[in-house]
Coordinates of C-alpha atoms in Angstrom, one line a residue:
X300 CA 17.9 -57.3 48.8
X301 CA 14.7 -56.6 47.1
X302 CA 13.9 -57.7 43.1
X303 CA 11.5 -56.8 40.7
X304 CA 9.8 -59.7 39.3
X305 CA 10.5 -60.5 35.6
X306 CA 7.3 -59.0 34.1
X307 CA 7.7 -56.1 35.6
X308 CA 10.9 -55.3 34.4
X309 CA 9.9 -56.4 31.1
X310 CA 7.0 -53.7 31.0
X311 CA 9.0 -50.9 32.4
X312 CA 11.5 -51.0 29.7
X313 CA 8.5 -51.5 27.1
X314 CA 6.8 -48.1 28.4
X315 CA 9.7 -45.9 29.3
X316 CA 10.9 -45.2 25.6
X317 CA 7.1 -44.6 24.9
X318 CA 6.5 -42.1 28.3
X319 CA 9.9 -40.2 26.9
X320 CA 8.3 -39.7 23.6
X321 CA 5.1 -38.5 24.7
X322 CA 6.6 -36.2 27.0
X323 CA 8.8 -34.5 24.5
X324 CA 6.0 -34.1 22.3
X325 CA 4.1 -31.9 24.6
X326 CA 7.5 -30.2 25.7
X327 CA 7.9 -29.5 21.7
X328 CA 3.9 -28.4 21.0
X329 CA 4.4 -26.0 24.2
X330 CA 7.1 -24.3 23.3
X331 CA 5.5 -23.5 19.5
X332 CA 2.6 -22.1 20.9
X333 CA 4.4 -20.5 23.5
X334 CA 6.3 -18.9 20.9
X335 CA 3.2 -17.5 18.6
X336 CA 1.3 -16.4 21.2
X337 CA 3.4 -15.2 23.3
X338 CA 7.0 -12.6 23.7
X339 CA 9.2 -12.1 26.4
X340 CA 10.2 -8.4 27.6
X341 CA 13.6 -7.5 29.4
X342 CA 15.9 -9.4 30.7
X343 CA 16.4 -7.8 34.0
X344 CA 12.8 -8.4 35.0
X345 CA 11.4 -10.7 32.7
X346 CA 8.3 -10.6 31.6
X347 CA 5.9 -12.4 29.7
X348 CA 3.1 -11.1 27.6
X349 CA 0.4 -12.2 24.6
X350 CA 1.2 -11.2 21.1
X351 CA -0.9 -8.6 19.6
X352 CA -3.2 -10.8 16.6
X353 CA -2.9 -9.3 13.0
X354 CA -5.0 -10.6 10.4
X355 CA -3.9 -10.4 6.7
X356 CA -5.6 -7.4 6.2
X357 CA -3.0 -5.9 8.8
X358 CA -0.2 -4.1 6.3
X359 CA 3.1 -4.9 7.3
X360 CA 5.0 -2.1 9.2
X361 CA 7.4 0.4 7.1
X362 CA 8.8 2.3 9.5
X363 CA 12.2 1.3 8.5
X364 CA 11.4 2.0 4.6
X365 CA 9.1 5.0 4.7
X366 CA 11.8 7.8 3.0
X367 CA 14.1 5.3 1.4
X368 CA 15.2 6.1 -1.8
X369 CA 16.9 4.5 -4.5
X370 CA 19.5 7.0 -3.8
X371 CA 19.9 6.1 0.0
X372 CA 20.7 2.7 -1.4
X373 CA 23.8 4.0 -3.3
X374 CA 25.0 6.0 -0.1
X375 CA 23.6 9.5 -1.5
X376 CA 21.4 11.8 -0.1
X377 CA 18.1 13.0 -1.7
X378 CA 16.5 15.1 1.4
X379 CA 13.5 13.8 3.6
X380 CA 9.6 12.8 2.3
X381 CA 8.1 14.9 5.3
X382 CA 5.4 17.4 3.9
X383 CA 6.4 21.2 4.9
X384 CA 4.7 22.9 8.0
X385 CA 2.5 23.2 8.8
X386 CA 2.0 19.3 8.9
X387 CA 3.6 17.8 12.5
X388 CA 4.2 13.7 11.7
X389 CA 1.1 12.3 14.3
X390 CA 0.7 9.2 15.7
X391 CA 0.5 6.4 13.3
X392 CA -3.0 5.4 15.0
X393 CA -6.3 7.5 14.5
X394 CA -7.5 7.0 18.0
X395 CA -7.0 3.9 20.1
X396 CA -9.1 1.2 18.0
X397 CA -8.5 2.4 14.1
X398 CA -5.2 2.7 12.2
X399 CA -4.4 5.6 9.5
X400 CA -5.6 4.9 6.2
X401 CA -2.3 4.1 4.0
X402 CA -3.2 5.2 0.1
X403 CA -0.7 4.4 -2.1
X404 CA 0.3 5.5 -6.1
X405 CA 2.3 3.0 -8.6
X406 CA 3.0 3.0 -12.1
X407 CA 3.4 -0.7 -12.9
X408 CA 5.6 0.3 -16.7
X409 CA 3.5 -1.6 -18.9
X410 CA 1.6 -4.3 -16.9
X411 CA 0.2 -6.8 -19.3
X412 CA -0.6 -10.3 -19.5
X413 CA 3.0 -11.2 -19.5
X414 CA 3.5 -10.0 -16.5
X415 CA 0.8 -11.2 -14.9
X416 CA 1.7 -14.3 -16.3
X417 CA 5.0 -14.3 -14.6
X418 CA 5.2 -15.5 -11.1
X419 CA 7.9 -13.8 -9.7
X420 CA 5.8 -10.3 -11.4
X421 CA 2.7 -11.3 -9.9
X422 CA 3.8 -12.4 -6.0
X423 CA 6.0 -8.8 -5.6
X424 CA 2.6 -7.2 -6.7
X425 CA 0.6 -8.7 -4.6
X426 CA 2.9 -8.9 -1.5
X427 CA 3.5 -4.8 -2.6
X428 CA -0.1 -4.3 -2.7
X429 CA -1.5 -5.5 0.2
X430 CA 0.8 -2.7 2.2
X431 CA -2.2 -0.2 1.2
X432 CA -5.6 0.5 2.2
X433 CA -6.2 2.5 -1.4
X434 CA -3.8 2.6 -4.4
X435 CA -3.9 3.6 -7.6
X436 CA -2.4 2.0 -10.6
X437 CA -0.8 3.1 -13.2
X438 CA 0.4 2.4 -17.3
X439 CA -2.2 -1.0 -16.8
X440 CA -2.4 -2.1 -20.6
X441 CA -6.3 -2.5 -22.3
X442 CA -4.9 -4.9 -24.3
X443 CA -7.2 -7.7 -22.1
X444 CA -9.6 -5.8 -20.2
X445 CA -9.3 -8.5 -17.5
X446 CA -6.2 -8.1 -16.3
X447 CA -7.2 -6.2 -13.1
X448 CA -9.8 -8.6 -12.4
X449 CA -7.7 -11.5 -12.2
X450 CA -5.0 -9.4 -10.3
X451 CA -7.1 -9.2 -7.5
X452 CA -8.5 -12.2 -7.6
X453 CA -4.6 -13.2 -6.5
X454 CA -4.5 -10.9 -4.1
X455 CA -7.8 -12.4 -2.5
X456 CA -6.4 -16.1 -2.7
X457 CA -3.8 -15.2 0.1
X458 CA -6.7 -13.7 2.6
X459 CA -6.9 -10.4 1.8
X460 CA -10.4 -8.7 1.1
X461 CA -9.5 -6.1 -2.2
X462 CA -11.6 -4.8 -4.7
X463 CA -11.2 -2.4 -7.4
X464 CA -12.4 0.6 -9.9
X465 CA -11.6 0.6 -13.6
X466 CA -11.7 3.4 -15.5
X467 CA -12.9 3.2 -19.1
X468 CA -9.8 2.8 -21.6
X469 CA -8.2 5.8 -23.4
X470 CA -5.3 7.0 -24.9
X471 CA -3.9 6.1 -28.3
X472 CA -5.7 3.2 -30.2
X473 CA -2.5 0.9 -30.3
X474 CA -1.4 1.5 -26.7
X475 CA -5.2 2.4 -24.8
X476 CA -4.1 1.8 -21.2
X477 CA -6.9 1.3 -17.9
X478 CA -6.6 3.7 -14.8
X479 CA -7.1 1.5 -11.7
X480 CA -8.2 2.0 -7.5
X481 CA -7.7 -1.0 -5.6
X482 CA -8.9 -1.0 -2.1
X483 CA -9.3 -2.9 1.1
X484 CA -12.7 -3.7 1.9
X485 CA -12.3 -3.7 5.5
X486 CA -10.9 -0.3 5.1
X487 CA -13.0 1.7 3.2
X488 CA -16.0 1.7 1.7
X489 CA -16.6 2.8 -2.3
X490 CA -19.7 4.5 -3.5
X491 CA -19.8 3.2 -6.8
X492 CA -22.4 5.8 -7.8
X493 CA -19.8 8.2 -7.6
X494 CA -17.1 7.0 -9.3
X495 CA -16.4 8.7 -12.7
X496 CA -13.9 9.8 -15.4
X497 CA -13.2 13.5 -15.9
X498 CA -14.5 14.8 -18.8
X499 CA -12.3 16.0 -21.6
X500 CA -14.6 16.8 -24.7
X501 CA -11.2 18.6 -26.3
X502 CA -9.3 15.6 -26.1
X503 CA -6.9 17.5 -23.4
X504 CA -5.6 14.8 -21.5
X505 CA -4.5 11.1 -23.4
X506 CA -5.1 9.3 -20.2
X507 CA -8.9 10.5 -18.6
X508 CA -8.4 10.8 -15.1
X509 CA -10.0 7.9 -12.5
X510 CA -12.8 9.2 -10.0
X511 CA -13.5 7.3 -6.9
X512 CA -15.0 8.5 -3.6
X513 CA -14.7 6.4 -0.4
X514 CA -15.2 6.5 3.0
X515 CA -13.2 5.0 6.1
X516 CA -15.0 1.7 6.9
X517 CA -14.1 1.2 10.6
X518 CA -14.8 4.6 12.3
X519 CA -18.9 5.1 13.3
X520 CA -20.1 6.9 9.7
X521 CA -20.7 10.4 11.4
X522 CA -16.6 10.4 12.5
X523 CA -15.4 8.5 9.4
X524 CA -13.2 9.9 6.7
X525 CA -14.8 10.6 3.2
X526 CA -12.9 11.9 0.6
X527 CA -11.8 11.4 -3.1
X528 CA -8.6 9.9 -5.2
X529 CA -7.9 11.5 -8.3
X530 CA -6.1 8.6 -10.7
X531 CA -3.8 10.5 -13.0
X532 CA -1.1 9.5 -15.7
X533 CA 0.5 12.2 -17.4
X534 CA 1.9 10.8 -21.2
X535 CA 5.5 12.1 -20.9
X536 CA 5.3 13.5 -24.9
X537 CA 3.0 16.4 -23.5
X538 CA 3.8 16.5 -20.0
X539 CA 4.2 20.1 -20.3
X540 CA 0.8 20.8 -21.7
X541 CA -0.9 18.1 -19.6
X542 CA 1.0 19.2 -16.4
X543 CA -0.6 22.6 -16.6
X544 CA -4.4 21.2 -16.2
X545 CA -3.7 19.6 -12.9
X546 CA -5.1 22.3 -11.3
X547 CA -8.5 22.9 -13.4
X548 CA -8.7 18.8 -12.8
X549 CA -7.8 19.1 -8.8
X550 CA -10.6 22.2 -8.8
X551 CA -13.4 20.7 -11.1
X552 CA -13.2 17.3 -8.7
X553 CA -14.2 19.4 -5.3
X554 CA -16.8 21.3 -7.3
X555 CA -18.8 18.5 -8.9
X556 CA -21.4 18.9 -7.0
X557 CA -21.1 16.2 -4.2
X558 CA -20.1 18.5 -1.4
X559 CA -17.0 16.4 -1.4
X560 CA -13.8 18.8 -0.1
X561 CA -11.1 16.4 0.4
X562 CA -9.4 15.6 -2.9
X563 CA -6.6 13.1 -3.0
X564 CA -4.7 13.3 -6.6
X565 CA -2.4 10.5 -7.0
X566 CA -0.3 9.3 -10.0
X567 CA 2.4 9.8 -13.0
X568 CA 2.7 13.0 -13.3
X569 CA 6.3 13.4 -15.2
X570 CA 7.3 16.3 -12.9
X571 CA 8.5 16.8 -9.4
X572 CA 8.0 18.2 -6.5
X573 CA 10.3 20.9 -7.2
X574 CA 7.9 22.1 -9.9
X575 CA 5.0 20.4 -9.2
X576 CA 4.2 23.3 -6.0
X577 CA 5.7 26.5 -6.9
X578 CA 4.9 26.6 -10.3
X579 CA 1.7 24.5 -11.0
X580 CA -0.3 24.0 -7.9
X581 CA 0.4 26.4 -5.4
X582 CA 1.4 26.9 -2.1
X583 CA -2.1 25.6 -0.8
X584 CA -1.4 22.0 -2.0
X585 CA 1.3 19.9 -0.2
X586 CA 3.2 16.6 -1.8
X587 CA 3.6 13.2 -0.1
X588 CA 7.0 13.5 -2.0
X589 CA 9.7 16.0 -1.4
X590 CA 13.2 16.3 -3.0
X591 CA 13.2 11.9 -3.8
X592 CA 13.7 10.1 -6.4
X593 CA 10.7 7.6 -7.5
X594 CA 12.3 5.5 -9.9
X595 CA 14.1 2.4 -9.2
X596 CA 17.6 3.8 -10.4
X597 CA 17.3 6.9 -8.9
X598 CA 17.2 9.0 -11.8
X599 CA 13.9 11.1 -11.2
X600 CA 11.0 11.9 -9.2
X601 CA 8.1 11.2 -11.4
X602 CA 5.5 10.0 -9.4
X603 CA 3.5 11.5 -6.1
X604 CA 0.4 12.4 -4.0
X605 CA -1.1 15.8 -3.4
X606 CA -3.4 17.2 -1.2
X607 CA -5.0 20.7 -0.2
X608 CA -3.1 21.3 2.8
X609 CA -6.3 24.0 4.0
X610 CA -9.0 21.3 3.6
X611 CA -7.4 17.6 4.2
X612 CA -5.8 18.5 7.4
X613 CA -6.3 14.3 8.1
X614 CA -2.8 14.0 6.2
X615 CA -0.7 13.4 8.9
X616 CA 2.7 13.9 7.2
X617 CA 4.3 11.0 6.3
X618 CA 4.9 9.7 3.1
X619 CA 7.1 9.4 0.5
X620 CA 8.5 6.4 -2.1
X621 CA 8.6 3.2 -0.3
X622 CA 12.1 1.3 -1.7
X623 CA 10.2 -2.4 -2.6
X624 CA 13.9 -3.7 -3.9
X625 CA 15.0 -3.4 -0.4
X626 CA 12.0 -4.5 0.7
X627 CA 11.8 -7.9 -1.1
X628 CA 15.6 -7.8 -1.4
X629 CA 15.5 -7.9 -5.3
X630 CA 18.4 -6.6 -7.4
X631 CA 17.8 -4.0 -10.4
X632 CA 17.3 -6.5 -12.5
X633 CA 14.7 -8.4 -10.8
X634 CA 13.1 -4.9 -9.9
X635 CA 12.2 -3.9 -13.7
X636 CA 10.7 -6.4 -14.4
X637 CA 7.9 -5.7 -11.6
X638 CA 8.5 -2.1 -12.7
X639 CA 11.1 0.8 -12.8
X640 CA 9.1 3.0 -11.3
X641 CA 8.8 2.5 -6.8
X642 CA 5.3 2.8 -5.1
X643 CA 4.5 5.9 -2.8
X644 CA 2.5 6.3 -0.4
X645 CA 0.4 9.2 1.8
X646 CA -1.2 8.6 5.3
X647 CA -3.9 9.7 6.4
X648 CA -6.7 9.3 9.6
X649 CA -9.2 7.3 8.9
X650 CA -11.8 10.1 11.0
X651 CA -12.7 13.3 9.6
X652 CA -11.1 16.5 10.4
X653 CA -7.8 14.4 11.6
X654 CA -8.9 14.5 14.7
X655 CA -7.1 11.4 17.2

């Protein structure tokens, strides 16, 4: 019979509880980075293969939210967000390297520094926010003219790269409100120079309407997307009066002299679809919008995005209100007090003349 000396045993069972540790440590830290890095396909032939990398400038997929509405939630139907023929849904990639540009439209009901103020106000703006390449804001109060400012200075603390356009304050004395364009810096470009509020020497409008011209940042600049977004918010006391200059505004932003054809107008408008196309604009514009409610109790369809559907052909056809209650699983309650009004949304390609 053979023994092990004394020491020896005395050393295994010092180093055997230590080995088992170590072991299961790199056991543990290989199956975490197996797990971000990595996804398994199938189960009849397995396969292993590397996760794609997204960096927080990547918007979050909403596929499964794009023509939600508040309706939907309540087991009604409202009709699809799909623009009319003769716009086919595309791919949701430009070409192989660069995504579709995502520009967005949301009227924030009142955003002040009481909402900023609140966190639970402030994260569901940002997290809503950072879906979109472009968006324009909405019913922003003048009250503190920093409030936009600080807002995406928020945004900016979690990674993202946004940066805005202000338009000047207007409207009534003792309510002036701001017109705002936030945008992704990695995803367009701005030319400040040509940024601008529409003139209204008769006092037409209460809100002027915002002005900014960008340009898709990834494409080469000969095959990149330039184009316009119109900032509009109609008062709801003169919508009918205000309603009617959509058109002069839509026309007097392609013929300002900067050659620039494609017009995005986004906003508040206080009128649907329904009479937004027939009756105002025409059969040459299409909405992002169509027969959906945009408010949070699905009562009306206030808010949208139009486009000249014989000179942006890079609007691929989706769109439509994007349901953030479901999104952030928030109750009505919870809702208002971001605001009672959802965020739509139009997609576009990010090269000129839609081309993939």
């Amino acid at each position: 019979m053979c023994a092990y000396p004394f020491h020896q045993m005395e050393e295994q069972r010092r180093t055997g509880p230590f080995l088992m540790l170590v072991t299961i440590c790199i056991l543990a830290g290989a199956a975490i980075y197996f797990s971000q890095h990595f996804q398994i396909a199938g189960l009849d032939q397995l396969t292993i293969t590397p996760k794609s990398e997204e960096s927080a400038d990547s918007p979050d997929p909403l596929d499964d939210l794009l023509f939600v509405s508040a309706n939907q939630r309540n087991g009604l139907s409202t009709g699809g967000s799909v623009a009319p023929a003769p716009f086919v849904a595309r791919s949701v990639e430009a070409n192989r390297n660069v995504r579709n540009l995502r520009i967005g439209s949301w009227a924030l009901s009142g955003f002040g520094p009481s909402k900023l103020a609140s966190e639970h106000c402030r994260l569901n703006l940002i997290r809503m926010i950072g879906k979109f390449d472009v968006i324009a804001l909405q019913q922003v109060t003048a009250a503190e003219r920093d409030l936009i400012p600080r807002l995406v200075d928020e945004i900016n603390e979690g990674g993202r790269s946004f940066d805005f356009a202000l338009g000047a304050p207007s409207g009534p004395t003792d309510r002036s409100e701001q017109l705002a364009i936030l945008f992704n810096v990695n995803r367009v470009q701005i030319d400040r120079s040509q940024t601008y509020t529409v003139a209204d020497p008769e006092n037409q409008m209460t809100y002027d309407p915002l002005v900014v011209w960008f340009r898709a940042a990834q494409p080469t600049v000969d095959s990149a997307w330039t184009f316009s977004v119109v900032n509009v918010r109609i008062n709801l006391a003169r919508a009918p009066v205000e309603v009617a200059l959509l058109p002069g505004i839509f026309a007097s932003v392609r013929a300002d002299g900067r050659g620039e054809d494609d017009v995005v107008m986004a906003g508040l408008f206080q009128a649907d679809d329904s009479y937004l196309i027939p009756r105002v604009m025409g059969g040459d514009v299409v909405a992002a919008v169509n027969s959906t409610t945009t408010d949070i109790f699905s009562r009306h369809q206030t808010c949208n995005l139009l486009v000249d559907r014989n000179r942006t052909n890079e609007f691929v056809g989706r769109g439509g209100p994007i349901d953030f209650l479901r999104l952030f699983n928030l109750n009505l309650s919870q809702a208002e007090a971001v605001s009672s009004h959802l965020p739509v949304f139009a997609e576009f390609t990010a090269t000129e003349g839609g081309t993939l």
